[in-house]
């Protein structure tokens, strides 16, 4: 059992007051540095390695995209989910993967050279709609369940317990 008083992650180096006075810029620079490092690793090592594997195994480009590229592209979400669920005991697993897929479909495709700016804007609008829906996900789920279960017929057993009616399709 994990003690609730001990934090799962190390404390921040800076106090809240220091962060409010501009030290948060160091955090932002760290994030930018990590994104640049990730881009360099992918461009210099990951993609060339996949090209060699695809060439040696004589795999078609569409099959490689659906397997190796998809697995490589999903690896960060997988590790984020594993850390979120098993280390910090947070409920980010499915949301991380689904959110990443929605972002990739709507944003990455939206910046392709063959798509006009207004089409990209529509895709970005869909992404914002998705994020907004996820913000209100639980109340929407309760509303839908209430509407679906509103007209459900119940039957009484001989034990006088109410049971939901069985529906056969």
mmCIF file of C-alpha atoms in Angstrom:
data_model
loop_
_atom_site.group_PDB
_atom_site.id
_atom_site.type_symbol
_atom_site.label_atom_id
_atom_site.label_comp_id
_atom_site.label_asym_id
_atom_site.label_seq_id
_atom_site.Cartn_x
_atom_site.Cartn_y
_atom_site.Cartn_z
ATOM 1 C CA UNK A 1 0.000 0.000 0.000
ATOM 2 C CA UNK A 2 1.342 3.406 -0.932
ATOM 3 C CA UNK A 3 1.489 6.030 1.771
ATOM 4 C CA UNK A 4 -0.750 8.930 0.719
ATOM 5 C CA UNK A 5 1.543 11.514 2.330
ATOM 6 C CA UNK A 6 4.634 10.717 0.251
ATOM 7 C CA UNK A 7 4.586 12.257 -3.226
ATOM 8 C CA UNK A 8 5.022 10.007 -6.242
ATOM 9 C CA UNK A 9 7.214 12.514 -8.051
ATOM 10 C CA UNK A 10 10.097 14.610 -6.735
ATOM 11 C CA UNK A 11 9.279 18.133 -5.611
ATOM 12 C CA UNK A 12 9.814 21.033 -7.979
ATOM 13 C CA UNK A 13 13.099 22.879 -7.661
ATOM 14 C CA UNK A 14 11.327 26.216 -7.581
ATOM 15 C CA UNK A 15 8.691 27.569 -5.225
ATOM 16 C CA UNK A 16 5.284 28.723 -6.442
ATOM 17 C CA UNK A 17 6.344 32.343 -5.905
ATOM 18 C CA UNK A 18 9.470 31.869 -8.064
ATOM 19 C CA UNK A 19 7.394 30.253 -10.803
ATOM 20 C CA UNK A 20 4.955 33.189 -10.761
ATOM 21 C CA UNK A 21 7.854 35.611 -11.240
ATOM 22 C CA UNK A 22 9.107 34.021 -14.442
ATOM 23 C CA UNK A 23 11.106 30.947 -13.525
ATOM 24 C CA UNK A 24 8.439 28.884 -15.289
ATOM 25 C CA UNK A 25 10.271 29.903 -18.489
ATOM 26 C CA UNK A 26 12.899 27.307 -17.546
ATOM 27 C CA UNK A 27 10.205 24.626 -17.556
ATOM 28 C CA UNK A 28 9.009 25.784 -20.971
ATOM 29 C CA UNK A 29 12.565 25.752 -22.324
ATOM 30 C CA UNK A 30 12.980 22.225 -20.963
ATOM 31 C CA UNK A 31 9.854 21.065 -22.772
ATOM 32 C CA UNK A 32 10.996 22.704 -26.021
ATOM 33 C CA UNK A 33 14.405 21.066 -25.618
ATOM 34 C CA UNK A 34 12.764 17.652 -25.187
ATOM 35 C CA UNK A 35 10.614 18.140 -28.293
ATOM 36 C CA UNK A 36 13.695 19.073 -30.345
ATOM 37 C CA UNK A 37 15.588 16.079 -28.944
ATOM 38 C CA UNK A 38 12.680 13.792 -29.819
ATOM 39 C CA UNK A 39 12.578 15.166 -33.373
ATOM 40 C CA UNK A 40 16.320 14.613 -33.798
ATOM 41 C CA UNK A 41 16.144 11.051 -32.460
ATOM 42 C CA UNK A 42 13.232 10.222 -34.753
ATOM 43 C CA UNK A 43 14.819 11.799 -37.842
ATOM 44 C CA UNK A 44 18.339 10.481 -37.296
ATOM 45 C CA UNK A 45 17.708 7.034 -35.801
ATOM 46 C CA UNK A 46 14.109 5.831 -35.796
ATOM 47 C CA UNK A 47 13.079 6.476 -39.405
ATOM 48 C CA UNK A 48 16.350 5.215 -40.951
ATOM 49 C CA UNK A 49 16.156 2.082 -38.795
ATOM 50 C CA UNK A 50 12.623 1.427 -39.956
ATOM 51 C CA UNK A 51 13.677 1.970 -43.570
ATOM 52 C CA UNK A 52 16.363 -0.711 -43.195
ATOM 53 C CA UNK A 53 13.936 -3.143 -41.524
ATOM 54 C CA UNK A 54 11.318 -2.578 -44.222
ATOM 55 C CA UNK A 55 13.899 -3.046 -46.983
ATOM 56 C CA UNK A 56 15.418 -6.217 -45.455
ATOM 57 C CA UNK A 57 12.012 -7.813 -44.844
ATOM 58 C CA UNK A 58 10.707 -6.643 -48.248
ATOM 59 C CA UNK A 59 7.558 -5.120 -46.742
ATOM 60 C CA UNK A 60 5.217 -2.887 -48.751
ATOM 61 C CA UNK A 61 5.015 0.758 -47.685
ATOM 62 C CA UNK A 62 1.347 0.590 -46.655
ATOM 63 C CA UNK A 63 1.965 -2.514 -44.534
ATOM 64 C CA UNK A 64 4.981 -0.861 -42.921
ATOM 65 C CA UNK A 65 2.917 2.230 -42.161
ATOM 66 C CA UNK A 66 0.185 0.153 -40.567
ATOM 67 C CA UNK A 67 2.621 -1.855 -38.440
ATOM 68 C CA UNK A 68 6.080 -0.493 -37.664
ATOM 69 C CA UNK A 69 5.307 3.200 -38.111
ATOM 70 C CA UNK A 70 2.061 2.901 -36.151
ATOM 71 C CA UNK A 71 3.801 1.046 -33.320
ATOM 72 C CA UNK A 72 6.643 3.563 -33.253
ATOM 73 C CA UNK A 73 4.252 6.477 -33.311
ATOM 74 C CA UNK A 74 2.146 5.010 -30.518
ATOM 75 C CA UNK A 75 5.076 4.167 -28.253
ATOM 76 C CA UNK A 76 5.051 7.537 -26.423
ATOM 77 C CA UNK A 77 1.334 7.161 -25.641
ATOM 78 C CA UNK A 78 1.911 3.606 -24.476
ATOM 79 C CA UNK A 79 4.653 4.640 -22.057
ATOM 80 C CA UNK A 80 2.676 7.671 -20.891
ATOM 81 C CA UNK A 81 -0.276 5.401 -20.160
ATOM 82 C CA UNK A 82 1.862 2.846 -18.342
ATOM 83 C CA UNK A 83 3.476 5.546 -16.190
ATOM 84 C CA UNK A 84 0.111 7.204 -15.549
ATOM 85 C CA UNK A 85 -1.664 4.006 -14.551
ATOM 86 C CA UNK A 86 1.021 2.010 -12.734
ATOM 87 C CA UNK A 87 3.302 4.701 -11.292
ATOM 88 C CA UNK A 88 1.135 7.708 -10.503
ATOM 89 C CA UNK A 89 -2.097 5.656 -10.238
ATOM 90 C CA UNK A 90 -3.924 8.196 -12.362
ATOM 91 C CA UNK A 91 -6.743 7.550 -14.811
ATOM 92 C CA UNK A 92 -5.038 8.748 -17.998
ATOM 93 C CA UNK A 93 -4.581 5.460 -19.855
ATOM 94 C CA UNK A 94 -7.326 5.373 -22.477
ATOM 95 C CA UNK A 95 -7.666 9.143 -22.660
ATOM 96 C CA UNK A 96 -3.996 9.516 -23.553
ATOM 97 C CA UNK A 97 -4.170 7.088 -26.440
ATOM 98 C CA UNK A 98 -7.528 8.263 -27.800
ATOM 99 C CA UNK A 99 -6.612 11.931 -27.426
ATOM 100 C CA UNK A 100 -3.346 11.372 -29.254
ATOM 101 C CA UNK A 101 -5.078 9.546 -32.080
ATOM 102 C CA UNK A 102 -7.679 12.285 -32.457
ATOM 103 C CA UNK A 103 -4.972 14.944 -32.421
ATOM 104 C CA UNK A 104 -2.927 13.067 -35.019
ATOM 105 C CA UNK A 105 -5.893 12.581 -37.313
ATOM 106 C CA UNK A 106 -7.263 16.099 -37.063
ATOM 107 C CA UNK A 107 -4.122 18.211 -36.643
ATOM 108 C CA UNK A 108 -1.364 16.371 -38.479
ATOM 109 C CA UNK A 109 -3.547 15.743 -41.510
ATOM 110 C CA UNK A 110 -4.678 19.345 -41.253
ATOM 111 C CA UNK A 111 -1.161 20.655 -41.952
ATOM 112 C CA UNK A 112 -0.617 18.534 -45.111
ATOM 113 C CA UNK A 113 0.377 20.455 -48.255
ATOM 114 C CA UNK A 114 -2.699 19.389 -50.179
ATOM 115 C CA UNK A 115 -5.240 20.703 -47.685
ATOM 116 C CA UNK A 116 -6.452 24.276 -47.848
ATOM 117 C CA UNK A 117 -6.271 26.496 -44.785
ATOM 118 C CA UNK A 118 -10.029 26.458 -44.248
ATOM 119 C CA UNK A 119 -10.051 22.651 -44.317
ATOM 120 C CA UNK A 120 -7.301 22.646 -41.695
ATOM 121 C CA UNK A 121 -9.337 25.129 -39.680
ATOM 122 C CA UNK A 122 -12.355 22.790 -39.823
ATOM 123 C CA UNK A 123 -10.214 19.863 -38.642
ATOM 124 C CA UNK A 124 -8.783 21.979 -35.825
ATOM 125 C CA UNK A 125 -12.349 22.997 -34.924
ATOM 126 C CA UNK A 126 -13.273 19.314 -34.705
ATOM 127 C CA UNK A 127 -10.318 18.793 -32.385
ATOM 128 C CA UNK A 128 -11.434 21.661 -30.166
ATOM 129 C CA UNK A 129 -14.936 20.153 -30.163
ATOM 130 C CA UNK A 130 -13.485 16.825 -29.072
ATOM 131 C CA UNK A 131 -11.522 18.463 -26.243
ATOM 132 C CA UNK A 132 -14.622 20.378 -25.157
ATOM 133 C CA UNK A 133 -16.685 17.196 -25.221
ATOM 134 C CA UNK A 134 -14.057 15.437 -23.106
ATOM 135 C CA UNK A 135 -14.283 18.279 -20.578
ATOM 136 C CA UNK A 136 -18.016 17.594 -20.185
ATOM 137 C CA UNK A 137 -17.728 13.825 -20.726
ATOM 138 C CA UNK A 138 -19.106 12.637 -17.373
ATOM 139 C CA UNK A 139 -22.221 14.832 -17.312
ATOM 140 C CA UNK A 140 -22.928 13.845 -20.931
ATOM 141 C CA UNK A 141 -22.532 10.165 -20.058
ATOM 142 C CA UNK A 142 -24.979 10.526 -17.151
ATOM 143 C CA UNK A 143 -27.472 12.339 -19.401
ATOM 144 C CA UNK A 144 -27.318 9.665 -22.101
ATOM 145 C CA UNK A 145 -27.663 6.861 -19.563
ATOM 146 C CA UNK A 146 -30.613 8.609 -17.948
ATOM 147 C CA UNK A 147 -32.348 9.001 -21.326
ATOM 148 C CA UNK A 148 -31.632 5.392 -22.319
ATOM 149 C CA UNK A 149 -32.811 3.959 -19.011
ATOM 150 C CA UNK A 150 -35.814 6.275 -18.664
ATOM 151 C CA UNK A 151 -38.301 4.066 -20.514
ATOM 152 C CA UNK A 152 -36.883 0.734 -19.478
ATOM 153 C CA UNK A 153 -39.556 -1.710 -18.342
ATOM 154 C CA UNK A 154 -38.998 -3.677 -15.172
ATOM 155 C CA UNK A 155 -40.646 -6.885 -14.107
ATOM 156 C CA UNK A 156 -41.357 -8.147 -10.635
ATOM 157 C CA UNK A 157 -40.102 -11.547 -9.583
ATOM 158 C CA UNK A 158 -41.685 -13.712 -7.006
ATOM 159 C CA UNK A 159 -39.095 -12.425 -4.555
ATOM 160 C CA UNK A 160 -40.491 -8.897 -5.108
ATOM 161 C CA UNK A 161 -37.185 -7.591 -6.409
ATOM 162 C CA UNK A 162 -37.177 -5.249 -9.351
ATOM 163 C CA UNK A 163 -35.133 -6.563 -12.241
ATOM 164 C CA UNK A 164 -34.327 -4.812 -15.507
ATOM 165 C CA UNK A 165 -36.201 -6.253 -18.449
ATOM 166 C CA UNK A 166 -34.181 -8.432 -20.813
ATOM 167 C CA UNK A 167 -34.189 -7.167 -24.371
ATOM 168 C CA UNK A 168 -33.534 -9.586 -27.195
ATOM 169 C CA UNK A 169 -32.577 -8.309 -30.623
#
